[in-house]
XYZ file of C-alpha atoms in Angstrom:
624
model
C -1.267 -25.952 -22.068
C -4.074 -23.502 -22.842
C -4.080 -21.719 -26.180
C -2.590 -18.253 -25.617
C -4.811 -15.198 -25.945
C -2.023 -13.441 -27.878
C -0.501 -14.919 -31.042
C 3.220 -15.196 -31.742
C 3.224 -12.114 -33.950
C 2.019 -9.931 -31.073
C 4.214 -11.591 -28.430
C 7.348 -11.030 -30.503
C 6.599 -7.315 -30.868
C 5.891 -6.387 -27.255
C 8.181 -5.874 -24.277
C 8.514 -8.849 -21.891
C 5.918 -11.230 -23.352
C 6.383 -13.529 -20.321
C 4.074 -11.098 -18.486
C 1.113 -12.454 -20.430
C 1.545 -16.172 -21.111
C 0.733 -17.634 -17.674
C 1.482 -21.301 -16.867
C 4.086 -20.363 -14.240
C 5.220 -22.792 -11.547
C 2.531 -23.208 -8.841
C -0.156 -21.409 -10.863
C -3.511 -23.118 -10.392
C -5.533 -24.716 -13.166
C -9.145 -25.845 -12.727
C -11.940 -27.132 -14.933
C -14.276 -24.143 -15.435
C -17.216 -26.525 -15.794
C -16.650 -27.762 -12.236
C -16.627 -24.416 -10.423
C -19.499 -22.120 -9.505
C -17.560 -18.851 -9.349
C -14.910 -17.452 -11.698
C -12.947 -14.667 -10.007
C -10.490 -12.441 -11.892
C -8.057 -10.938 -9.378
C -6.709 -7.795 -11.043
C -3.689 -5.778 -9.965
C -3.916 -2.430 -11.815
C -0.217 -2.142 -12.555
C 2.421 -4.014 -14.509
C 3.028 -7.745 -13.850
C 6.366 -7.267 -12.044
C 4.743 -4.988 -9.452
C 1.553 -7.002 -8.989
C 3.316 -10.357 -8.676
C 5.366 -8.917 -5.808
C 2.281 -8.115 -3.756
C 1.729 -10.392 -0.761
C -1.983 -9.656 -0.407
C -2.673 -10.927 -3.897
C -0.792 -14.144 -3.150
C -2.762 -14.692 0.068
C -6.179 -14.271 -1.555
C -5.191 -16.299 -4.628
C -4.350 -19.161 -2.275
C -7.460 -18.680 -0.127
C -9.960 -18.459 -2.975
C -8.506 -21.428 -4.823
C -8.673 -23.651 -1.745
C -12.404 -23.655 -2.385
C -13.420 -26.315 -4.907
C -16.246 -24.094 -6.154
C -14.064 -21.031 -6.942
C -11.390 -20.508 -9.581
C -9.363 -17.379 -8.945
C -7.134 -16.253 -11.815
C -4.662 -13.393 -12.085
C -4.869 -10.296 -14.277
C -2.442 -7.387 -14.574
C -2.556 -4.107 -16.454
C -1.155 -4.557 -19.969
C 1.883 -2.336 -20.495
C 1.201 0.600 -22.889
C 2.670 -1.255 -25.895
C 0.207 -4.136 -25.517
C -2.619 -1.835 -24.448
C -2.355 -0.099 -27.824
C -2.438 -3.416 -29.710
C -5.419 -4.708 -27.712
C -7.398 -1.526 -28.378
C -6.592 -1.547 -32.089
C -7.372 -5.242 -32.585
C -10.231 -5.373 -30.073
C -8.550 -8.121 -28.018
C -10.381 -8.483 -24.678
C -8.480 -8.468 -21.397
C -7.776 -12.051 -20.358
C -6.804 -13.983 -17.231
C -3.389 -15.632 -17.177
C -4.478 -19.112 -16.039
C -7.226 -19.804 -18.608
C -6.266 -17.113 -21.162
C -10.023 -16.393 -21.362
C -11.746 -12.996 -21.422
C -12.565 -11.749 -17.933
C -15.727 -10.116 -19.267
C -17.499 -13.457 -18.806
C -16.348 -14.045 -15.205
C -18.574 -13.734 -12.123
C -16.337 -11.256 -10.278
C -13.629 -8.844 -11.316
C -11.694 -8.002 -8.150
C -9.376 -4.999 -8.328
C -6.906 -4.341 -5.523
C -6.269 -0.656 -4.830
C -2.802 -0.318 -3.322
C -2.067 3.310 -4.263
C -4.084 6.202 -5.657
C -1.950 6.693 -8.758
C -3.352 3.476 -10.239
C -6.874 4.895 -10.594
C -6.754 5.373 -14.368
C -5.547 1.763 -14.664
C -8.861 0.699 -13.088
C -10.563 2.190 -16.125
C -8.078 0.439 -18.406
C -9.137 -2.909 -16.919
C -12.844 -2.132 -17.303
C -12.309 -0.757 -20.816
C -10.371 -3.778 -22.093
C -12.836 -6.124 -20.349
C -15.659 -4.549 -22.363
C -17.477 -3.123 -19.341
C -19.005 0.344 -18.870
C -16.978 2.517 -16.516
C -19.970 3.258 -14.297
C -21.517 0.484 -12.207
C -25.022 1.850 -12.829
C -24.640 1.175 -16.573
C -23.792 -2.539 -16.276
C -26.246 -5.240 -17.258
C -27.331 -8.365 -15.396
C -24.941 -10.597 -17.356
C -21.812 -8.566 -16.627
C -19.306 -9.422 -13.852
C -19.612 -7.782 -10.470
C -16.679 -5.421 -9.935
C -15.324 -5.454 -6.373
C -12.493 -3.362 -4.933
C -10.224 -4.045 -1.970
C -6.937 -2.873 -0.481
C -5.791 0.154 1.539
C -7.220 2.781 -0.815
C -10.713 1.501 -0.059
C -10.464 3.312 3.274
C -11.555 6.239 1.114
C -13.243 4.557 -1.852
C -15.288 7.604 -2.827
C -13.204 8.990 -5.734
C -13.659 5.641 -7.546
C -16.996 4.603 -5.987
C -18.943 5.074 -9.228
C -16.771 2.458 -10.979
C -17.419 -0.374 -8.495
C -20.434 -2.503 -7.670
C -19.062 -3.195 -4.201
C -15.984 -2.841 -2.021
C -14.465 -5.063 0.649
C -13.189 -2.966 3.563
C -10.481 -4.622 5.648
C -8.437 -7.790 5.602
C -9.614 -10.263 2.995
C -9.162 -13.406 5.076
C -12.396 -12.699 6.981
C -15.647 -12.264 4.980
C -15.080 -13.476 1.420
C -16.412 -16.971 2.127
C -19.712 -15.490 3.293
C -19.867 -13.286 0.190
C -19.179 -16.221 -2.147
C -21.789 -18.391 -0.434
C -24.326 -15.581 -0.798
C -23.491 -15.250 -4.505
C -23.990 -18.975 -5.049
C -27.396 -18.699 -3.384
C -28.247 -15.719 -5.601
C -27.412 -17.722 -8.746
C -29.393 -20.724 -7.544
C -32.479 -18.683 -6.642
C -32.286 -16.309 -9.614
C -31.814 -12.985 -7.821
C -31.218 -9.962 -9.999
C -28.075 -7.840 -9.675
C -29.574 -5.251 -7.327
C -31.120 -7.861 -5.048
C -27.738 -9.531 -4.597
C -26.031 -6.208 -3.887
C -28.628 -5.198 -1.291
C -28.144 -8.491 0.551
C -24.348 -8.319 0.115
C -24.370 -4.956 1.917
C -25.234 -6.862 5.104
C -22.072 -8.982 4.871
C -19.510 -7.543 7.326
C -17.059 -5.250 5.539
C -19.019 -4.934 2.292
C -19.803 -1.441 0.972
C -22.158 -1.011 -1.998
C -21.851 2.620 -3.209
C -25.128 2.732 -5.163
C -27.033 2.080 -1.921
C -25.771 5.342 -0.358
C -26.450 8.981 -1.210
C -24.106 11.882 -0.491
C -25.217 15.477 0.017
C -23.004 18.552 0.236
C -22.936 21.958 1.907
C -22.851 25.051 -0.302
C -19.117 25.355 0.359
C -18.533 21.914 -1.204
C -17.872 19.986 2.003
C -19.850 16.840 2.787
C -23.138 17.413 4.619
C -23.965 13.741 5.167
C -23.875 10.299 3.637
C -26.721 7.905 4.312
C -28.224 4.680 2.952
C -30.998 5.036 0.368
C -32.238 1.469 0.871
C -33.881 -0.151 3.892
C -31.690 -2.541 5.876
C -28.372 -1.197 4.612
C -26.008 -0.310 7.494
C -25.063 3.322 8.039
C -21.496 2.358 8.957
C -19.255 -0.194 7.239
C -17.036 -2.080 9.675
C -13.421 -2.905 8.821
C -12.703 -6.643 8.868
C -9.721 -7.955 10.840
C -8.287 -11.475 11.015
C -7.470 -12.042 14.664
C -6.368 -15.688 14.446
C -3.317 -14.473 12.573
C -1.015 -17.449 13.084
C -3.525 -19.893 11.635
C -4.826 -17.651 8.838
C -4.373 -18.719 5.209
C -0.848 -18.220 3.888
C 0.578 -19.061 0.438
C 3.230 -21.735 1.040
C 3.305 -22.502 -2.704
C 3.272 -19.044 -4.302
C 3.364 -18.662 -8.075
C 6.943 -18.360 -9.366
C 7.239 -15.950 -12.325
C 9.190 -16.608 -15.520
C 10.804 -13.161 -15.307
C 12.401 -11.155 -12.513
C 9.864 -9.224 -10.444
C 10.298 -6.395 -7.947
C 10.240 -8.655 -4.878
C 11.710 -11.834 -6.338
C 11.974 -13.870 -3.153
C 10.100 -15.808 -0.494
C 8.218 -13.445 1.808
C 7.356 -14.187 5.438
C 4.833 -11.833 7.038
C 5.922 -11.904 10.683
C 3.237 -9.585 12.015
C 0.494 -7.220 10.916
C 0.018 -3.750 12.332
C 2.455 -1.452 14.131
C 2.818 -0.326 17.733
C 4.531 2.970 16.899
C 1.694 5.404 16.097
C 3.457 7.735 13.660
C 0.868 10.424 12.960
C 1.436 10.578 9.191
C 1.235 6.809 8.641
C -2.057 5.396 7.397
C -0.924 1.761 7.504
C -0.024 2.110 11.174
C -3.641 3.052 11.923
C -5.741 0.903 9.589
C -3.903 -2.346 10.393
C -4.449 -2.054 14.142
C -4.348 -3.988 16.394
C -0.804 -5.339 16.058
C -0.845 -9.138 15.722
C 2.123 -11.493 15.555
C 2.551 -14.849 13.846
C 3.899 -17.631 16.060
C 7.578 -18.299 15.428
C 7.048 -22.052 14.942
C 4.555 -21.315 12.177
C 7.050 -18.999 10.462
C 9.809 -21.607 10.645
C 7.505 -24.157 9.006
C 6.466 -21.699 6.278
C 10.098 -20.830 5.519
C 10.951 -24.497 4.940
C 7.886 -25.128 2.783
C 8.148 -21.977 0.661
C 11.832 -22.348 -0.168
C 11.222 -25.973 -1.134
C 8.164 -25.188 -3.292
C 9.650 -22.196 -5.150
C 13.387 -22.731 -5.556
C 14.077 -19.171 -4.435
C 17.458 -18.388 -2.860
C 16.317 -15.424 -0.763
C 13.848 -15.009 2.078
C 12.531 -11.694 3.383
C 10.841 -10.901 6.687
C 8.091 -8.349 6.158
C 5.977 -6.146 8.407
C 5.569 -2.448 9.108
C 8.251 -2.652 11.827
C 10.039 -5.999 11.914
C 12.214 -4.961 14.876
C 9.078 -4.983 17.037
C 8.407 -8.681 16.406
C 8.939 -10.187 19.854
C 10.404 -13.503 18.632
C 12.691 -11.937 16.023
C 15.968 -13.171 17.538
C 14.803 -16.789 17.627
C 13.462 -16.613 14.075
C 16.595 -15.005 12.609
C 18.928 -17.420 14.373
C 16.878 -20.320 13.029
C 16.975 -18.982 9.462
C 20.725 -18.322 9.614
C 21.522 -21.740 11.073
C 19.261 -23.617 8.676
C 19.811 -21.831 5.378
C 23.068 -19.841 5.353
C 25.150 -22.838 4.195
C 22.569 -23.582 1.479
C 23.164 -20.329 -0.359
C 19.954 -18.679 0.875
C 20.158 -14.943 1.507
C 18.106 -13.390 4.295
C 16.593 -9.932 3.718
C 15.686 -7.868 6.766
C 13.787 -4.673 5.861
C 12.105 -2.474 8.468
C 14.737 -3.012 11.151
C 15.795 -0.371 13.630
C 19.525 0.248 13.497
C 20.639 -1.045 16.868
C 23.416 -3.367 18.071
C 21.339 -6.526 17.680
C 20.152 -5.692 14.166
C 23.632 -4.764 12.984
C 25.095 -7.950 14.411
C 22.500 -9.943 12.479
C 22.986 -7.973 9.266
C 26.724 -8.580 9.390
C 25.953 -12.278 9.252
C 23.534 -12.102 6.333
C 24.732 -9.201 4.155
C 27.765 -8.299 2.094
C 28.672 -5.099 3.924
C 30.738 -3.749 1.040
C 27.755 -3.901 -1.311
C 24.836 -3.121 0.983
C 23.557 0.158 2.371
C 21.640 0.809 5.571
C 18.377 2.725 5.657
C 17.297 5.178 8.344
C 13.885 6.887 8.187
C 14.060 9.835 10.601
C 11.230 11.443 8.530
C 12.162 14.883 9.924
C 15.441 16.684 10.548
C 14.659 18.478 13.797
C 13.603 17.053 17.141
C 10.609 19.411 17.166
C 9.276 17.874 13.949
C 10.022 14.291 15.023
C 7.972 14.925 18.162
C 5.125 16.445 16.131
C 4.920 13.364 13.910
C 5.415 11.053 16.938
C 8.411 9.350 15.338
C 9.904 8.374 18.694
C 13.527 8.957 17.635
C 16.043 11.391 19.078
C 19.097 12.717 17.278
C 21.188 10.711 19.715
C 19.344 7.527 18.669
C 20.074 8.234 15.019
C 23.732 9.167 15.477
C 24.324 6.225 17.804
C 22.818 3.838 15.240
C 24.911 5.372 12.470
C 28.023 5.108 14.619
C 27.363 1.420 15.274
C 26.850 0.848 11.552
C 30.060 2.639 10.577
C 32.046 0.771 13.231
C 30.592 -2.438 11.822
C 31.971 -1.738 8.347
C 29.121 0.032 6.528
C 29.750 3.304 4.757
C 26.574 3.644 2.645
C 23.535 5.168 4.354
C 20.113 6.099 2.960
C 18.055 8.692 4.845
C 14.336 9.241 4.227
C 12.515 12.450 5.165
C 9.238 14.238 4.449
C 8.769 17.892 3.507
C 5.611 19.938 4.040
C 4.662 18.460 7.409
C 2.426 20.493 9.743
C 4.255 23.340 11.536
C 7.429 22.894 9.437
C 9.691 25.950 9.249
C 12.773 26.699 7.173
C 14.872 25.920 10.221
C 13.321 22.422 10.258
C 14.085 22.000 6.540
C 17.726 22.979 7.012
C 17.915 20.556 9.924
C 17.653 17.717 7.386
C 20.965 18.798 5.847
C 22.529 19.339 9.254
C 21.556 15.854 10.438
C 23.007 14.304 7.275
C 26.227 16.228 7.849
C 26.425 15.084 11.484
C 26.086 11.484 10.340
C 28.967 12.025 7.918
C 31.009 13.582 10.733
C 30.367 10.477 12.812
C 31.815 8.377 9.974
C 34.976 10.441 9.648
C 35.610 10.194 13.390
C 36.573 6.565 12.737
C 40.363 6.191 12.201
C 41.157 6.276 8.498
C 42.700 2.818 8.433
C 39.465 1.351 9.846
C 37.088 2.929 7.319
C 35.528 1.005 4.455
C 36.066 3.556 1.673
C 34.391 6.951 1.406
C 31.161 7.760 3.219
C 28.107 7.786 0.928
C 24.931 9.351 2.322
C 21.826 9.556 0.143
C 19.118 11.904 1.406
C 15.654 11.441 -0.110
C 12.605 13.581 0.605
C 9.005 12.864 -0.280
C 6.235 15.414 0.112
C 3.741 14.975 2.942
C 0.248 13.748 2.014
C -2.399 13.808 4.790
C -4.058 10.421 4.343
C -7.512 9.413 5.659
C -7.672 7.763 9.085
C -4.495 9.394 10.332
C -4.197 12.133 12.974
C -2.994 14.386 10.145
C -6.199 13.976 8.098
C -7.120 17.516 9.237
C -3.867 18.975 7.842
C -3.361 20.885 4.605
C -0.979 20.317 1.726
C 0.863 22.823 -0.477
C 1.048 23.404 -4.201
C 3.806 22.143 -6.488
C 5.785 25.394 -6.384
C 5.866 25.531 -2.582
C 6.979 21.909 -2.294
C 9.782 22.528 -4.780
C 10.802 25.673 -2.882
C 11.156 23.567 0.259
C 13.247 21.034 -1.620
C 15.523 23.866 -2.784
C 15.945 25.012 0.824
C 17.186 21.525 1.718
C 19.361 21.341 -1.384
C 21.000 24.700 -0.645
C 21.534 23.708 2.982
C 23.256 20.483 1.927
C 25.566 22.436 -0.384
C 26.564 24.569 2.613
C 27.635 21.580 4.735
C 31.319 20.733 5.288
C 30.733 17.133 4.171
C 28.579 18.033 1.151
C 30.657 15.819 -1.165
C 29.557 12.796 0.864
C 25.847 13.700 0.566
C 23.576 13.140 -2.432
C 20.061 14.593 -2.451
C 16.933 13.313 -4.262
C 13.339 14.499 -3.999
C 10.016 13.117 -5.179
C 7.964 14.636 -8.008
C 5.930 17.460 -6.456
C 3.078 17.473 -8.977
C 2.529 13.727 -8.544
C 2.350 14.194 -4.763
C -0.266 16.924 -5.110
C -2.412 14.736 -7.374
C -2.045 11.809 -4.998
C -3.328 14.056 -2.228
C -6.374 15.052 -4.274
C -7.214 11.426 -5.061
C -6.559 10.263 -1.483
C -8.784 12.931 0.079
C -11.446 13.285 -2.602
C -15.134 12.450 -2.902
C -17.420 10.999 -5.564
C -17.264 14.134 -7.696
C -13.726 13.177 -8.753
C -14.948 10.229 -10.856
C -15.673 12.518 -13.827
C -12.122 13.848 -13.760
C -10.625 10.341 -13.581
C -12.672 9.263 -16.623
C -11.678 12.419 -18.489
C -7.986 11.872 -17.712
C -8.125 8.260 -18.931
C -9.924 9.235 -22.129
C -7.186 11.834 -22.681
C -4.516 9.123 -22.410
C -3.700 8.904 -18.677
C -2.350 5.474 -17.774
C 0.367 4.185 -15.421
C 0.413 7.537 -13.618
C 2.748 6.172 -10.936
C 5.430 5.803 -13.629
C 7.145 9.156 -14.205
C 7.668 8.497 -17.907
C 3.900 8.265 -18.436
C 2.622 10.862 -15.978
C 1.360 14.164 -17.408
C 0.375 16.923 -14.995
C -1.143 19.012 -17.801
C -3.407 16.101 -18.752
C -4.797 15.933 -15.228
C -5.273 19.705 -15.029
C -7.305 19.507 -18.263
C -9.373 16.710 -16.751
C -10.143 18.703 -13.589
C -11.094 21.746 -15.672
C -13.373 19.682 -17.897
C -15.082 18.177 -14.839
C -15.474 21.604 -13.222
C -13.323 20.610 -10.224
C -10.870 22.774 -8.310
C -8.221 20.307 -7.047
C -7.007 22.853 -4.466
C -10.298 22.337 -2.589
C -9.077 18.907 -1.484
C -5.487 19.819 -0.607
C -4.914 23.489 0.158
C -6.981 23.970 3.301
C -6.778 22.751 6.868
C -9.986 20.991 7.954
C -12.150 22.147 10.827
C -12.582 19.694 13.694
C -16.269 19.134 12.920
C -15.945 18.653 9.128
C -17.538 15.468 7.784
C -14.949 13.573 5.729
C -15.976 11.548 2.647
C -14.688 8.439 4.432
C -16.418 8.958 7.797
C -18.980 6.225 7.075
C -16.200 3.627 7.459
C -15.289 2.329 10.908
C -11.612 1.433 10.545
C -11.194 0.294 14.143
C -9.741 3.505 15.573
C -12.090 6.260 16.697
C -12.258 9.734 15.228
C -12.015 11.058 18.781
C -8.633 9.332 19.179
C -7.360 10.692 15.854
C -8.485 14.205 16.809
C -6.792 13.874 20.189
C -3.556 12.889 18.430
C -3.939 15.828 16.018
C -4.140 18.178 18.993
C -1.172 16.502 20.709
C 0.811 17.021 17.492
C -0.059 20.701 17.660
C 1.493 20.808 21.124
C 4.497 18.723 20.110
C 3.505 16.006 22.578
C 4.785 12.466 22.088
C 2.438 9.487 22.556
C 4.035 6.298 23.848
C 3.980 3.168 21.702
C 1.291 0.545 22.266
C 3.508 -1.804 24.268
C 4.518 0.953 26.664
C 1.059 2.412 27.237
C -2.374 2.117 25.633
C -3.343 5.281 23.748
C -7.060 4.478 23.766
C -7.398 4.297 19.972
C -10.364 1.913 20.104
C -8.721 -1.143 18.530
C -8.985 -3.054 21.812
C -12.556 -3.922 20.758
C -11.071 -6.747 18.639
C -9.883 -8.506 21.780
C -6.450 -9.621 20.696
C -2.914 -8.760 19.674
C -0.963 -6.149 21.574
C -4.230 -4.744 22.987
C -4.585 -7.849 25.160
C -0.878 -8.079 25.973
C -0.819 -4.508 27.290
C -3.317 -3.490 29.952
C -1.731 -0.149 30.890
C -3.896 2.913 31.323
C -4.744 5.315 28.500
C -2.307 8.225 28.314
């Protein structure tokens, strides 16, 4: 076993030392002298969150299949260890080798959510690297970003040498081969980056210049170097069934957030909800063959020892071979003590029948995500659910023995009125009424309905990217409207109401929609102590307001105004597979309350058919 980077004295003083010792089951060890590329894969959050992330597991497997690459894992040290490492000048280390990542070839940082941006600086800081890419020397690692937040990389562009836009299974081999050639032929850092910019999906920020109008909006973004493409194309793995998948994932020593085997049944979504970024950027919808999934289930349970298996996708109910897969899993594993987890299911008769077989009804709750209380708002967001659908599903669930229901909604959506806000409470009450219509002797205890609201954030590459947000006070006012309406319902004792932190939502909107000028504020916030901003116990709104003031930035500029149709967005240089014309058309349809059919019913002409596969090939109907 490798000598640990932290001594016993430190490990005994910090919370959950198992986060940092490595050597877990299925972790991969290699001889550093026999590889050409050392890659530190960093998840900028705590170990338990990062180890639950499927994308990290896929790329860890894919990179390490190459004999010439050693990919190791790195997670953000929790604040207690961060303090010790700063005081004692202990460099950030990779779990497998326990060696400083400052000497690696690449530091890859996955960007899964905007509230991790100060943790990017923590990683660079503890690795001994300058925050800004332009200040790094030839001997320092290349810092590359990936993940969904790279669909607007501009707020953190100054911190990265390059970004990978799209699904990682596609272009990394070409990038690694180019890097090996650069080392062999002695290219300098800039020469490698210029040539890397020609690899599909690679964006090198220093090779592009941004100019602005006097009002602060983007005038244009263009390459400053010959041969660099004006548009960066999203990468998509179309041979989805045969793509790399981790059948021997690393098994942690401590309980993590998703402590189970995970089967990704499909990628993408046919639904087209207008607020949902994932539903747009992961187009086209692609399914994994059921025989492949059966094989993976057998192999992963055998290689990990887990006693639970989860089917994951944006909308698992839309997987066309779901019934065959579930029946196989139940028949094969139910008598072996293996639980089956089924998130992202629509609440219909089939799903409930399955869940009765795999869940303890008395302990479990069912989740509905109507997203809006009124039919008008559900049509605006293109949710594709009627009140009758929701009440029918709830009625089936109650008749099946469930009495715990979770309901998820958003507040602050375009065109929302107070009547729409109160409709959230009214819908929750109607669901409770449906429960109490069941004869008392057939009920399973008291009805428990938990209503949760988050605040709408108009993400890039969605039809709502033209929409505005509101300030903290207005969001909280809307939450109070819902809260008061719930208190006025006959079944209020059966309904519990929670809402998300409003100030965090506003900041997330700024970071999601921002441009390169935000980098100064992010650095200022980190230097003032910002870290783990997605954790409420560490988030400080005042700290971020000081950072914006110091950087001379008005955060309201990014959130408090509706965009004009012809405004250039900071992310417009990325081609994410759907056209801006399609998104604008959907924005206008939302304004008229018009519903767009799902991709299996009718093609909406989004542009993703260029990839020549998935549901785009299955469905040849005309554009609506």
